Short mmCIF file of C-alpha atoms in Angstrom, two decimals:
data_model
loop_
_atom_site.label_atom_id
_atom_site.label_comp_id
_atom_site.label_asym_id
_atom_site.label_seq_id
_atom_site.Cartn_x
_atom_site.Cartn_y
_atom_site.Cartn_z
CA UNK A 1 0.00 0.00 0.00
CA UNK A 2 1.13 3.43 -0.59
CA UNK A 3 0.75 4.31 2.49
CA UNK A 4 2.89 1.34 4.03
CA UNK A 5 5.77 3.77 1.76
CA UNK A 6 5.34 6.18 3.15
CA UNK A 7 5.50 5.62 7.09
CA UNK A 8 8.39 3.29 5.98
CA UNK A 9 10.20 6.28 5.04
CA UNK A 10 9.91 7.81 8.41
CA UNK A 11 11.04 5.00 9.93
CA UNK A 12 14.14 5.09 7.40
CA UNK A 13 14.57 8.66 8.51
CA UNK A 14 14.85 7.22 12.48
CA UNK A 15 17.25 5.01 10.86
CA UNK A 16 19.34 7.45 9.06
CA UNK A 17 19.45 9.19 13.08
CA UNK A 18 20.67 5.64 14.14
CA UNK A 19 23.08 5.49 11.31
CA UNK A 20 24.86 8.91 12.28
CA UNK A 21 24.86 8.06 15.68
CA UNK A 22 27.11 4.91 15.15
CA UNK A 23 24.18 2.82 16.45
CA UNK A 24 22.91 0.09 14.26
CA UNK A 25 21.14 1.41 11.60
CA UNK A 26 17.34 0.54 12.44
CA UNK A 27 14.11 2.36 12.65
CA UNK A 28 10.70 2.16 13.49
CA UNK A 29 7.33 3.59 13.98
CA UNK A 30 4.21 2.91 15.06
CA UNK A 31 1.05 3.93 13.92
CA UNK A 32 -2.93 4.63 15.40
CA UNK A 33 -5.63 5.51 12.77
CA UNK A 34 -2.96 6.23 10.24
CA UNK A 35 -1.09 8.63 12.80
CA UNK A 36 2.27 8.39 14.04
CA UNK A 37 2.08 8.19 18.00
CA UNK A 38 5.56 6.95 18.33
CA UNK A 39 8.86 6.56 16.39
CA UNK A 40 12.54 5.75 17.71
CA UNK A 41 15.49 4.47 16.26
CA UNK A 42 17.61 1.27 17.92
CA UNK A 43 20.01 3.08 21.18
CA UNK A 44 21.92 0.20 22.36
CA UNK A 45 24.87 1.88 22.73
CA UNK A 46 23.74 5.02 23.85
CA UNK A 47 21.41 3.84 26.84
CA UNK A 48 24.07 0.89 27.31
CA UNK A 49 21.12 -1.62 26.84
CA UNK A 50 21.03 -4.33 24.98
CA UNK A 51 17.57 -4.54 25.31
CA UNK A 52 17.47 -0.89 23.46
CA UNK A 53 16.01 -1.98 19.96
CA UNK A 54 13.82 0.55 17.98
CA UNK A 55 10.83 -2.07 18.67
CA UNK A 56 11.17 -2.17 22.21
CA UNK A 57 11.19 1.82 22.32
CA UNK A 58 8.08 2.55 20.24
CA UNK A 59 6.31 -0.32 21.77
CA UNK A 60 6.92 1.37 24.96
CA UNK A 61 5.95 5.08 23.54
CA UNK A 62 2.96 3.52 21.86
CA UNK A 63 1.47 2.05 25.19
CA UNK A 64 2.40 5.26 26.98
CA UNK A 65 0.29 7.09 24.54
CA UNK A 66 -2.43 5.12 24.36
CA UNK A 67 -2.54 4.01 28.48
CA UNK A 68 -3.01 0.45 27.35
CA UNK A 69 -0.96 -2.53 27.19
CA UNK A 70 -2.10 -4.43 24.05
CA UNK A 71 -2.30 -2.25 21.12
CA UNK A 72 -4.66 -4.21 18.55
CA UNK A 73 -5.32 -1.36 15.70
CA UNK A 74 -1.89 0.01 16.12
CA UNK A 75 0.52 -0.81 13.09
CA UNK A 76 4.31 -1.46 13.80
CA UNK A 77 7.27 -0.47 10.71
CA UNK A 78 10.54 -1.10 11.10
CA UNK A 79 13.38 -1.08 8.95
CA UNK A 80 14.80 -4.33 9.50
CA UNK A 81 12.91 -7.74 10.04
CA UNK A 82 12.71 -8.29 14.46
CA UNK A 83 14.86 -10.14 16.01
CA UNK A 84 13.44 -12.83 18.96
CA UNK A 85 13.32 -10.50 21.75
CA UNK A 86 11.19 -7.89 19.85
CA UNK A 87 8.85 -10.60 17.94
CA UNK A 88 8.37 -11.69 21.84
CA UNK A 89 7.49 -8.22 23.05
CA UNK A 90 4.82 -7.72 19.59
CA UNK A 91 3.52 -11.15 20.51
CA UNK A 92 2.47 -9.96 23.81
CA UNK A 93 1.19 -6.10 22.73
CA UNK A 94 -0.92 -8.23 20.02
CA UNK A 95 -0.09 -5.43 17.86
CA UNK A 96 -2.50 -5.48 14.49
CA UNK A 97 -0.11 -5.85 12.00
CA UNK A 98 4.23 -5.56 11.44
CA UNK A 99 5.24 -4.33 8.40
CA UNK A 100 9.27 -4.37 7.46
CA UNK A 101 11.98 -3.64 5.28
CA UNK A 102 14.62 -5.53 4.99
CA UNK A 103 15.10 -8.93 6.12
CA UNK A 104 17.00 -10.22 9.18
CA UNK A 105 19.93 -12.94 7.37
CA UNK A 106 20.96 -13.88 10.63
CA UNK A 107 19.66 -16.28 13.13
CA UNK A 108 18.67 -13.88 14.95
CA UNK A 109 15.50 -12.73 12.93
CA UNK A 110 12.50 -14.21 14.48
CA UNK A 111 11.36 -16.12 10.58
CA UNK A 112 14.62 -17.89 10.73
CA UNK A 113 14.22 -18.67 14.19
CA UNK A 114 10.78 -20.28 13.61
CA UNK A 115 9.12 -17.14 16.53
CA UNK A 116 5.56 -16.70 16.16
CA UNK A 117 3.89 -13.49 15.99
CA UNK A 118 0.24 -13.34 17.60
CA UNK A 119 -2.10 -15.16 15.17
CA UNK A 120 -3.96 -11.70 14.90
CA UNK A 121 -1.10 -9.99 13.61
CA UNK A 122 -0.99 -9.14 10.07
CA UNK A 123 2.62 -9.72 8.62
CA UNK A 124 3.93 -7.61 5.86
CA UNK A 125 7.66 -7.77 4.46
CA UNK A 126 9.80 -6.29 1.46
CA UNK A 127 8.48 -2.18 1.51
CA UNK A 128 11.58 -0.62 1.01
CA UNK A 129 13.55 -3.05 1.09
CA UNK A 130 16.30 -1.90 -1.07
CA UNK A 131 17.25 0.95 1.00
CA UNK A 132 16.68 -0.57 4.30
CA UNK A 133 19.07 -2.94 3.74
CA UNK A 134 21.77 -0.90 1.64
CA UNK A 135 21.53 1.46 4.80
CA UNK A 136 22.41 -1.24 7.41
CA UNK A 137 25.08 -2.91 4.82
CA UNK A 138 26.97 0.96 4.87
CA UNK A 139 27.23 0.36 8.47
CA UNK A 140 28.68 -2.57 8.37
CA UNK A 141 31.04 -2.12 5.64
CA UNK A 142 32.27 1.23 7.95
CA UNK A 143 32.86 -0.73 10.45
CA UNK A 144 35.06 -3.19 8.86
CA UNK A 145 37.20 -0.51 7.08
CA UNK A 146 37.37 1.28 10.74
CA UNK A 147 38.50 -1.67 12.39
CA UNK A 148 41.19 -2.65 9.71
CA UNK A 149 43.03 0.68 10.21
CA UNK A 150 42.84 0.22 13.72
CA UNK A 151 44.83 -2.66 12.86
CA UNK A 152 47.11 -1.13 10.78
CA UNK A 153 47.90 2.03 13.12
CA UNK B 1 23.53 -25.31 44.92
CA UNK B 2 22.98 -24.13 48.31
CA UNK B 3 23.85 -20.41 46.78
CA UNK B 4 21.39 -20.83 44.25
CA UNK B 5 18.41 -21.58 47.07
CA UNK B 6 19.74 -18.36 48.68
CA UNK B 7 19.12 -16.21 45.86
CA UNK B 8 15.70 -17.59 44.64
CA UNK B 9 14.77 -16.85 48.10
CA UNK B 10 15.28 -13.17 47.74
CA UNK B 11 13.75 -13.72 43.79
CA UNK B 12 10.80 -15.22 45.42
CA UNK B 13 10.17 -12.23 48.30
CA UNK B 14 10.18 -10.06 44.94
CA UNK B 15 7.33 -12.12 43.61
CA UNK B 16 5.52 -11.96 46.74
CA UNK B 17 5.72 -8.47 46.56
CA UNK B 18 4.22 -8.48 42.62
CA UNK B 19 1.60 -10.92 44.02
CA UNK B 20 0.71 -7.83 46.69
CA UNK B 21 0.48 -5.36 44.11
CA UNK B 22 -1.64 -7.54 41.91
CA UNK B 23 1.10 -8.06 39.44
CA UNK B 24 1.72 -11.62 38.04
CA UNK B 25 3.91 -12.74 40.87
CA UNK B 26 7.45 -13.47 38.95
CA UNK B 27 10.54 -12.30 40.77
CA UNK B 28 13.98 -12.20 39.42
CA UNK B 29 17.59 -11.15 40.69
CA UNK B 30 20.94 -10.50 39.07
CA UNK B 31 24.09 -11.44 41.09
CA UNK B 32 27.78 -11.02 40.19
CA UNK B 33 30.54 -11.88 42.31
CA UNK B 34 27.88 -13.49 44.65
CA UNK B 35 26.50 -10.25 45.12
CA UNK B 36 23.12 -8.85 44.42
CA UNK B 37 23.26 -5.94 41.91
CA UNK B 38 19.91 -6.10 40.73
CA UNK B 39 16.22 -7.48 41.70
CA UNK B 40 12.99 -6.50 40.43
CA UNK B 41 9.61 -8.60 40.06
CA UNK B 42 6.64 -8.05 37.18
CA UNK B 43 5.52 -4.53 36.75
CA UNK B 44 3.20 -4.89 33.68
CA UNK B 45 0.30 -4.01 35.17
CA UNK B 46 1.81 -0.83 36.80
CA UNK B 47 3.29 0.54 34.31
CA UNK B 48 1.06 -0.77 31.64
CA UNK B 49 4.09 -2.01 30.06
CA UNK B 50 3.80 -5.61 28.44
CA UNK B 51 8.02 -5.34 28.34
CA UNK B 52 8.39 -4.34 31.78
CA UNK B 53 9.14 -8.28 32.78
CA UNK B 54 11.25 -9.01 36.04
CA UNK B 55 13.80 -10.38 33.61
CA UNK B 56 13.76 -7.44 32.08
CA UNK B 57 14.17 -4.94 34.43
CA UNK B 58 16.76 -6.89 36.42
CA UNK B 59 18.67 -6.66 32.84
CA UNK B 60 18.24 -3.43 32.41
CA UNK B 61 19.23 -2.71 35.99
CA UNK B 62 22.18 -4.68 36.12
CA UNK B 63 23.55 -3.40 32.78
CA UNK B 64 23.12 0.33 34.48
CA UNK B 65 25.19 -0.55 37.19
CA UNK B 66 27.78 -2.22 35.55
CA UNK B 67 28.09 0.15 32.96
CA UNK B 68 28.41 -2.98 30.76
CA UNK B 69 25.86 -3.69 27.62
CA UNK B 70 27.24 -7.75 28.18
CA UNK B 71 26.95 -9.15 31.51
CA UNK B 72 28.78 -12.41 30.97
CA UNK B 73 29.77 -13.17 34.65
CA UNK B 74 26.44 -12.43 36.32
CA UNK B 75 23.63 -14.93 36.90
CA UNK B 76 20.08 -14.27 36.81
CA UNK B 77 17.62 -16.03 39.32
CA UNK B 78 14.12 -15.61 37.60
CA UNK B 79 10.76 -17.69 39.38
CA UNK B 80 9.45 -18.73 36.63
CA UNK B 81 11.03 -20.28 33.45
CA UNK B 82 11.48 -16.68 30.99
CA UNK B 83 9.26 -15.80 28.22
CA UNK B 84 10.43 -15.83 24.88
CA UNK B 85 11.02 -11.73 24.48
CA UNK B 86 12.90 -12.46 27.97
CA UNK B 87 14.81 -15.32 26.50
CA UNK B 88 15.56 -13.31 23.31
CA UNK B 89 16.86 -10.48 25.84
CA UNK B 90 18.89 -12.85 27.83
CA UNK B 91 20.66 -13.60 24.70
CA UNK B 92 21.64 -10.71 23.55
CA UNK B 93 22.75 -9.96 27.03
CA UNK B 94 25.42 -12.55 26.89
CA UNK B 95 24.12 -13.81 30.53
CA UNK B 96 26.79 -16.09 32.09
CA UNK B 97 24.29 -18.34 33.98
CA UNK B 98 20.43 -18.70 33.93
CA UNK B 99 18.92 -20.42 37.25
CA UNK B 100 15.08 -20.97 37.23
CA UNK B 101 12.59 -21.88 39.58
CA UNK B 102 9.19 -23.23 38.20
CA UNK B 103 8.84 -24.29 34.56
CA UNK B 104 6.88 -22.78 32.00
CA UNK B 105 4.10 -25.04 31.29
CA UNK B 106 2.22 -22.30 28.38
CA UNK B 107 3.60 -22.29 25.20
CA UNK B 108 5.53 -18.89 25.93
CA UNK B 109 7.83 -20.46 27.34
CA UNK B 110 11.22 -20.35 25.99
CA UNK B 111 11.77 -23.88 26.07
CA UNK B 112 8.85 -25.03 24.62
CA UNK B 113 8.93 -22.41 21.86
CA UNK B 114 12.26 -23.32 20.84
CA UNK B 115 14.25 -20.49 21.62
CA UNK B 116 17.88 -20.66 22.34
CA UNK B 117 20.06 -19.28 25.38
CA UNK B 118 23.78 -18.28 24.65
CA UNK B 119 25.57 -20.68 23.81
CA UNK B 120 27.99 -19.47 26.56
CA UNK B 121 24.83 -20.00 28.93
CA UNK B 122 24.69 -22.21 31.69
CA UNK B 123 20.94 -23.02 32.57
CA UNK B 124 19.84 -24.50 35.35
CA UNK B 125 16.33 -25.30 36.18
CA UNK B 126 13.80 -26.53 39.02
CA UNK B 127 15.81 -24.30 42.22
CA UNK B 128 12.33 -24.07 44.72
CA UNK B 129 10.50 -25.25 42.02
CA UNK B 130 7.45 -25.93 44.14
CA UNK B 131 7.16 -22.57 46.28
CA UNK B 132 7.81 -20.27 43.10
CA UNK B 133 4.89 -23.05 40.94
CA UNK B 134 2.82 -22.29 44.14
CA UNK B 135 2.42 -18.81 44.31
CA UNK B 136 1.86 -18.67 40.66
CA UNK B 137 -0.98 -21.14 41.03
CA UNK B 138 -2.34 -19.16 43.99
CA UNK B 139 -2.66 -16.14 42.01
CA UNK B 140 -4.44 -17.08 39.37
CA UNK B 141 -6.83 -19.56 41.69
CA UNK B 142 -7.20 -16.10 43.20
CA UNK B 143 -8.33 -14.40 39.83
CA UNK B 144 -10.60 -17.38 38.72
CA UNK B 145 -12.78 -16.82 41.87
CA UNK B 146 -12.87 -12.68 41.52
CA UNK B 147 -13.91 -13.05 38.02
CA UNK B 148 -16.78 -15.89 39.06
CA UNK B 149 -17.70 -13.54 42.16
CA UNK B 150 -18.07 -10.93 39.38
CA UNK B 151 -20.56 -12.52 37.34
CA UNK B 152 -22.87 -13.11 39.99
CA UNK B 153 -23.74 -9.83 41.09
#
């Protein structure tokens, strides 16, 4: 849907935030009647928390907003596919529906890992994929260049 | 080990003290060096929160005051068997050891569901297995009768 595009892009924009912040490159946001009541980007390092993800943080926001813990007609984007922790914590906020980006290669992403989201949750996957994942590859390849010259100094 | 009762003790008076604030009563404690730096119990009723697990917190807390993002030589003493969000946390965490009292019998459990610990994980399971089942069972026998005493008047 178009508009899946463009909340996407928001959550890209979170990203981007992420991105310059030499946190992991993921975004999210969540959405009530086609509004944004929460958005965040993934702040491991920055709150030393490993438990920091962009998911966690706009679940959070979302339920603060609302005053309720399950969030049924809220929708959930997010640049990169959740890992087990956060398909956990949408499980139990039986959020409506999860639309993402990219996928999650690793083990870690909660397909690959055979996690179930709440049967009531509508899955969505692939909007924007392209630059969701060229995004979080960038990182990664800046990383690797920064820690071969820290090799080489 | 007779360390291990000592600490579900004190994760068990955390329970209690969910159980007295109406709070699924799950406790949890983080020790390193055989010391206590964090305890918390389930707050997701309080601060309408479905993250806000005693796992969680105690993660959160003990990654605050250890200034550390990977906790690899603390142990966590949780009541009941974790979730899998908390499991998925306890990964990422890096936990060194994982002692639990009752098992998870739902299918949110992290056993059941298939999730994986660290590999670096030690897990140990069944530490006052029936006092932590107990007070579990209490609560909700509790809840069953409220809700019948409800729909007769």
């Amino acid at each position: 849907m178009c508009i899946d595009f463009y909340f996407m892009k928001i959550a890209l924009k979170e990203a981007f935030i992420a991105f310059y912040k030499n946190e992991i490159p993921i975004g999210a946001v969540i959405t009530y009647q086609n509004i944004v009541i929460a958005k965040s980007h993934n702040l491991t390092e920055t709150l030393c928390d490993i438990t920091a993800h962009a998911e966690m943080l706009v679940l959070n926001l979302a339920s603060n907003y609302l005053k309720k813990k399950y969030i049924k007609k809220c929708t959930l984007y997010v640049t990169l596919e959740p890992c087990v922790m956060c398909a956990g914590a949408l499980f139990w906020s039986q959020i409506g529906r999860v639309v993402c980006g990219a996928s999650n290669p690793s083990k870690r992403g909660f397909i690959y890992s055979g996690t179930k989201l709440h049967p009531q949750t509508e899955f969505v996957s692939g909007i924007m994929k392209n630059q969701c994942q060229a995004l979080i590859q960038k990182f990664f390849f800046y990383k690797r260049i920064h820690k071969k010259k820290k090799k080489f100094i």
